[in-house]
Amino acid sequence: MGKRRKPSAPSRARMAVLTTAVAGGAVLASGTAHAEPAPTLAAVKEQVDRLNEEAEQAIERFNGFQEKQQKLQGEANRIQEKVARGQEAMNELRTQLGVVGAEQYRNNGIDPGIQLMLDSDPASYLGRASVQDRVAGSWADLLKRAQDEQRKLDQERTEAAATLADLDAVGASLNGQKNQIQSKLAQSEALLNKLSAEERAKINAQEAADKAKAAAQQAAAAERAKAADKEAADKAKAAAAAKETAGKGGTPAPQTAAPQTPAAQTPAANTPAPVTNTPAPPAAGGRAATIVQFAYAQLGKPYGWSKTGPSSFDCSGLTGAAYRAADVSLPRTSQEQWKIGTRIGRGDLQPGDLVFFYPDLHHVGVYIGDGKMIHAPRTGKNIEVLPIGVMPYMGAVRP
């Protein structure tokens, strides 16, 4: 019976592999045990708002590409019709050239001098020769017209090919923007679907509170502006009265300030002003009234991206439709609508003006007075009245 050998000690390399495997297992176990914390409601709302804003930016780009596609398609159709008419003209000229060419071939086969000598009726020959000259002139004229028509036809075909290439490129851009929009909206919906009904209600309540706060701030700012205007008017009136008294030789009575007594503070004095009711649409008559009344009639309809009505609208689709109701044509996108008409200061806003938001001007609404607008907000929302202070205000235009 042979002598049994003792098992050898594991090598350093083998020990290193075992140690690494154990450590790796510990890391995996640790990673499994400590999952990432769920995002807070505020973080979810911020992310959803960002995705929706990015989607709206892509929607306005989509609208711009769609408008360009429609124009290019109309141009391509027009050019292709010209090409078809030019081809018909060329075919007719070729037919005429064939007839004249055959006539020349029949009559020019013999030398004219020999024909005159052999002809029994020289007068008749001279008549035919005159006809042949006219035929030759017609041939030259037809040939020149055919060359001109061919050059024009070639140019139109080149123009048509370039327009169709542009149309294909715009179509590709349109599809790219559409995919981007759908991706952003799907991400936003996925985030919201992870929330409970209670959590969604909290987000909606926060949005409502933000709107109420903006409305209260606007109301307070309007009251301050009104008080400042009244104070300036009172000072101007007092100065005019003093000047009139001095001109009559009298001595103006010294102006003594009325003693200031602190106003009694009530609990309501330190709370935000209540949200004012939505202003009523202006009475019938005038372009602005038509625009605002149309906007009021759309309240509650759903937002629909790239829609211009009548059942749903996006932001620039709504403003464009409101102005069409007043027989005014606006460009399709908010950025292009910004470029027309007269710029209006915030203090000079009137119902019917267009109000714009965000640095890239990707959102627009119809101003209705009292610091409010009617606008189409975003996917999942309905057309609503909103204080213009809720979003980053950039300016206004009166087309």
XYZ file of C-alpha atoms in Angstrom:
399
model
C 0.000 0.000 0.000
C 1.541 3.303 -1.063
C 2.211 6.205 1.243
C -0.532 8.885 1.158
C 0.584 12.387 0.218
C -0.463 15.410 2.262
C -2.515 17.955 0.318
C -0.390 20.903 -0.716
C -1.173 24.448 0.546
C -2.968 26.663 -1.944
C -0.722 28.878 -4.027
C -0.619 32.684 -3.634
C -2.307 33.169 -6.993
C -5.163 30.856 -6.064
C -5.619 32.641 -2.737
C -5.776 36.002 -4.520
C -8.550 34.730 -6.833
C -10.533 33.376 -3.897
C -10.128 36.614 -1.947
C -11.285 38.677 -4.939
C -14.326 36.448 -5.465
C -15.339 36.713 -1.819
C -14.895 40.492 -1.845
C -16.899 40.766 -5.045
C -19.681 38.731 -3.510
C -19.688 41.031 -0.524
C -19.957 44.069 -2.790
C -22.847 42.505 -4.729
C -24.609 41.616 -1.525
C -24.070 45.139 -0.222
C -25.375 46.666 -3.497
C -28.458 44.512 -3.359
C -29.158 45.389 0.216
C -28.931 49.204 -0.284
C -31.285 50.249 -3.116
C -31.410 53.835 -4.370
C -33.901 55.949 -2.399
C -37.136 56.838 -4.187
C -37.173 60.405 -5.556
C -39.156 62.982 -3.634
C -42.379 64.414 -5.015
C -40.628 67.734 -5.605
C -37.917 65.979 -7.630
C -40.507 64.088 -9.690
C -42.465 67.287 -10.369
C -39.281 69.109 -11.391
C -38.312 66.286 -13.754
C -41.821 66.075 -15.261
C -41.902 69.845 -15.777
C -38.491 69.741 -17.449
C -39.506 66.899 -19.775
C -42.718 68.677 -20.723
C -40.851 71.910 -21.416
C -38.351 70.046 -23.604
C -41.256 68.342 -25.384
C -42.893 71.724 -26.066
C -39.635 73.068 -27.473
C -39.496 70.057 -29.802
C -43.172 70.577 -30.709
C -42.522 74.140 -31.868
C -39.560 72.888 -33.935
C -41.837 70.178 -35.342
C -44.439 72.819 -36.242
C -41.775 74.854 -38.021
C -40.555 71.851 -40.030
C -44.139 70.892 -40.836
C -44.886 74.379 -42.156
C -41.695 74.299 -44.235
C -42.614 70.848 -45.552
C -46.009 72.098 -46.680
C -44.452 75.064 -48.475
C -41.815 72.867 -50.138
C -44.454 70.348 -51.198
C -46.473 73.142 -52.818
C -43.336 74.440 -54.554
C -42.390 70.934 -55.744
C -45.889 70.403 -57.157
C -45.738 73.748 -58.963
C -42.319 72.996 -60.491
C -43.333 69.479 -61.520
C -46.392 70.898 -63.291
C -44.076 73.300 -65.163
C -41.839 70.354 -66.108
C -44.851 68.421 -67.411
C -46.026 71.402 -69.485
C -42.491 71.912 -70.799
C -42.248 68.264 -71.808
C -45.538 68.526 -73.700
C -44.223 71.618 -75.531
C -41.012 69.756 -76.396
C -42.938 66.774 -77.751
C -45.025 69.092 -79.959
C -41.899 70.863 -81.241
C -40.265 67.520 -82.046
C -43.344 66.541 -84.063
C -43.204 69.815 -85.996
C -39.443 69.397 -86.573
C -40.070 65.912 -87.947
C -42.661 67.183 -90.424
C -40.450 70.061 -91.618
C -37.403 67.823 -91.783
C -39.218 65.284 -93.967
C -40.384 68.086 -96.275
C -36.819 69.360 -96.582
C -35.556 65.885 -97.346
C -38.107 65.411 -100.131
C -37.487 68.786 -101.796
C -33.734 69.195 -101.322
C -32.603 65.913 -102.808
C -31.601 67.541 -106.196
C -29.398 70.554 -106.756
C -31.661 73.653 -107.233
C -29.867 74.668 -110.489
C -30.430 71.266 -112.081
C -34.048 71.292 -110.922
C -34.565 74.662 -112.677
C -33.010 73.401 -115.922
C -35.058 70.214 -115.979
C -38.364 71.744 -114.888
C -40.806 72.226 -117.777
C -42.479 75.067 -115.917
C -39.790 77.409 -114.465
C -42.386 79.708 -112.960
C -43.861 76.803 -111.036
C -40.392 75.799 -109.863
C -39.619 79.280 -108.598
C -42.832 79.170 -106.581
C -41.823 75.867 -105.060
C -38.355 77.250 -104.306
C -39.935 80.135 -102.395
C -41.920 77.613 -100.356
C -38.725 75.668 -99.694
C -37.070 78.833 -98.408
C -39.952 79.369 -96.069
C -39.711 75.745 -94.952
C -36.010 76.213 -94.273
C -36.780 79.348 -92.267
C -39.433 77.462 -90.290
C -36.924 74.697 -89.590
C -34.378 77.146 -88.210
C -37.026 78.885 -86.123
C -38.368 75.589 -84.765
C -34.867 74.354 -84.015
C -34.068 77.497 -81.994
C -37.353 77.253 -80.091
C -36.661 73.590 -79.363
C -33.185 74.401 -78.025
C -34.587 77.156 -75.795
C -37.368 74.899 -74.508
C -34.890 72.113 -73.769
C -32.645 74.445 -71.772
C -35.653 75.692 -69.781
C -36.853 72.118 -69.234
C -33.437 71.029 -67.976
C -33.333 73.988 -65.570
C -36.801 73.201 -64.222
C -35.874 69.537 -63.754
C -32.771 70.572 -61.807
C -34.884 72.933 -59.676
C -37.442 70.190 -59.065
C -34.742 67.721 -58.024
C -33.265 70.236 -55.539
C -36.703 71.010 -54.085
C -37.507 67.319 -53.692
C -34.141 66.780 -51.975
C -34.964 69.617 -49.553
C -38.372 68.061 -49.010
C -36.783 64.721 -48.108
C -34.395 66.428 -45.663
C -37.242 68.318 -43.980
C -39.242 65.095 -43.777
C -36.327 63.393 -42.018
C -36.061 66.312 -39.568
C -39.815 66.140 -39.009
C -39.612 62.454 -38.114
C -36.661 63.144 -35.805
C -38.587 65.824 -33.924
C -41.653 63.580 -33.717
C -39.598 60.777 -32.173
C -38.060 63.220 -29.695
C -41.490 64.533 -28.672
C -42.895 61.053 -28.177
C -39.850 60.034 -26.149
C -40.111 63.047 -23.812
C -43.842 62.552 -23.307
C -43.390 58.823 -22.674
C -40.725 59.530 -20.040
C -42.990 62.070 -18.345
C -45.935 59.664 -18.352
C -43.763 56.846 -16.966
C -42.691 59.059 -14.062
C -46.281 60.042 -13.275
C -47.472 56.434 -13.512
C -45.141 55.518 -10.649
C -46.983 57.916 -8.342
C -50.013 57.040 -6.291
C -53.285 58.925 -6.703
C -52.528 60.770 -3.468
C -49.098 61.834 -4.706
C -50.553 63.062 -8.005
C -53.131 65.053 -6.081
C -50.337 66.687 -4.076
C -48.524 67.703 -7.279
C -51.743 69.159 -8.711
C -52.345 71.028 -5.454
C -48.837 72.478 -5.616
C -49.431 73.670 -9.186
C -52.683 75.312 -8.099
C -50.907 76.984 -5.187
C -48.201 78.298 -7.526
C -50.873 79.796 -9.790
C -52.673 81.402 -6.852
C -49.422 82.852 -5.539
C -48.565 84.334 -8.946
C -52.048 85.836 -9.217
C -51.765 87.357 -5.729
C -48.366 88.838 -6.554
C -49.719 90.356 -9.756
C -52.713 91.799 -7.939
C -50.445 93.333 -5.300
C -48.148 94.769 -7.999
C -51.164 96.251 -9.772
C -52.363 97.880 -6.535
C -48.909 99.347 -5.909
C -48.781 100.732 -9.435
C -52.255 102.214 -9.013
C -51.284 103.837 -5.702
C -48.109 105.248 -7.248
C -50.088 106.713 -10.150
C -52.573 108.310 -7.726
C -49.774 109.790 -5.636
C -48.136 111.266 -8.731
C -51.466 112.705 -9.893
C -52.113 114.256 -6.448
C -48.661 115.859 -6.426
C -49.175 117.274 -9.916
C -52.567 118.648 -8.911
C -51.146 120.286 -5.768
C -48.279 121.816 -7.724
C -50.694 123.255 -10.288
C -52.869 124.743 -7.552
C -49.854 126.326 -5.837
C -48.694 127.818 -9.129
C -52.134 129.294 -9.805
C -52.294 130.876 -6.299
C -48.824 132.398 -6.678
C -49.795 133.869 -10.049
C -52.713 135.727 -8.408
C -50.373 137.370 -5.899
C -51.576 135.348 -2.968
C -49.443 133.475 -0.562
C -49.928 129.766 -0.778
C -50.912 128.228 2.471
C -48.157 126.187 4.009
C -48.545 122.532 3.246
C -48.709 120.565 6.408
C -48.563 116.877 6.273
C -51.469 115.094 7.796
C -50.465 113.113 10.834
C -49.738 109.546 9.891
C -51.529 107.033 12.007
C -50.598 103.437 11.596
C -53.327 101.431 9.948
C -54.849 98.810 12.092
C -53.369 95.436 11.217
C -55.854 92.690 10.666
C -54.974 89.059 10.097
C -55.948 89.414 6.448
C -53.433 92.245 5.925
C -50.497 89.848 6.091
C -52.002 87.201 3.834
C -51.733 87.152 0.027
C -54.503 88.895 -1.875
C -57.180 86.466 -3.021
C -57.108 85.307 -6.603
C -59.321 87.621 -8.646
C -62.043 86.162 -10.808
C -61.339 85.588 -14.469
C -62.134 88.826 -16.333
C -65.177 88.635 -18.539
C -64.538 88.671 -22.285
C -64.912 92.108 -23.838
C -68.173 93.091 -25.456
C -68.669 92.225 -29.095
C -66.998 94.531 -31.548
C -63.457 95.133 -32.727
C -60.633 92.805 -33.640
C -59.347 92.373 -30.070
C -62.822 91.399 -28.848
C -63.113 88.739 -31.556
C -59.701 87.298 -30.661
C -60.402 87.147 -26.932
C -63.918 85.780 -27.374
C -62.555 82.992 -29.564
C -59.949 82.153 -26.905
C -62.654 82.034 -24.205
C -64.703 79.646 -26.337
C -61.810 77.139 -26.347
C -61.483 76.919 -22.555
C -61.506 73.307 -21.359
C -60.523 71.805 -24.714
C -57.521 69.449 -24.526
C -53.980 70.361 -25.475
C -52.952 68.531 -28.640
C -49.400 68.833 -29.869
C -49.106 70.187 -33.414
C -52.892 70.761 -33.469
C -54.547 73.946 -34.714
C -58.162 73.102 -33.844
C -61.012 72.902 -33.764
C -61.124 70.168 -31.088
C -57.599 70.594 -29.667
C -54.687 73.036 -29.932
C -51.074 73.517 -28.991
C -49.963 76.967 -27.781
C -49.181 78.589 -31.129
C -52.034 76.678 -32.769
C -54.452 78.375 -30.353
C -53.087 81.883 -30.911
C -53.061 81.386 -34.678
C -56.672 80.174 -34.650
C -57.770 83.093 -32.434
C -56.300 85.589 -34.887
C -57.721 83.749 -37.893
C -61.140 84.310 -36.322
C -60.384 88.042 -36.696
C -59.146 87.589 -40.313
C -55.485 87.960 -39.332
C -52.963 85.349 -40.490
C -50.115 84.487 -38.084
C -47.038 82.323 -38.695
C -47.264 78.784 -37.355
C -44.684 78.822 -34.552
C -44.409 80.975 -31.433
C -40.907 82.133 -32.417
C -42.174 83.378 -35.780
C -45.236 85.001 -34.200
C -42.846 87.007 -31.990
C -41.345 88.605 -35.099
C -44.512 90.310 -36.368
C -46.404 93.374 -35.241
C -45.479 95.922 -32.569
C -43.626 95.107 -29.340
C -45.700 96.055 -26.293
C -44.394 96.904 -22.821
C -45.825 94.925 -19.923
C -47.526 97.998 -18.533
C -49.260 98.670 -21.866
C -50.772 95.227 -22.404
C -54.286 95.111 -23.830
C -56.667 92.186 -24.390
C -55.810 90.351 -27.598
C -52.041 90.929 -27.375
C -49.748 87.907 -27.709
C -47.628 87.176 -24.616
C -44.449 85.100 -24.837
C -42.509 83.005 -22.353
C -39.086 81.368 -21.819
C -35.828 82.663 -23.308
C -36.303 80.756 -26.579
C -39.948 81.995 -26.861
C -41.331 78.472 -27.188
C -44.628 79.319 -25.444
C -47.297 81.900 -26.305
C -50.771 82.845 -25.088
C -53.568 85.370 -25.683
C -53.664 88.176 -23.111
C -57.174 88.787 -21.735
C -56.540 91.550 -19.177
C -56.022 91.704 -15.400
C -52.579 90.110 -15.726
C -54.007 86.888 -17.183
C -53.904 84.984 -20.427
C -55.632 82.047 -22.086
C -53.165 79.429 -23.298
C -52.806 75.773 -24.252
C -50.402 74.480 -21.568
C -49.039 71.002 -22.368
C -49.950 67.386 -23.053
C -52.415 66.075 -20.483
C -53.776 69.541 -19.653
C -56.679 71.591 -20.977
C -56.803 75.136 -22.317
C -56.980 77.404 -19.280
C -56.718 80.902 -17.843
C -53.355 81.531 -16.188
C -51.567 84.537 -14.645
C -48.733 85.584 -16.919
C -46.391 85.685 -13.916
C -46.409 81.900 -13.496
C -43.903 81.353 -16.333
C -40.759 83.277 -17.331
C -42.295 86.259 -19.154
C -40.304 87.547 -22.139
C -42.547 90.153 -23.754
C -45.621 90.864 -25.842
C -46.535 91.623 -29.455
C -49.579 93.297 -30.984
C -49.847 91.952 -34.581
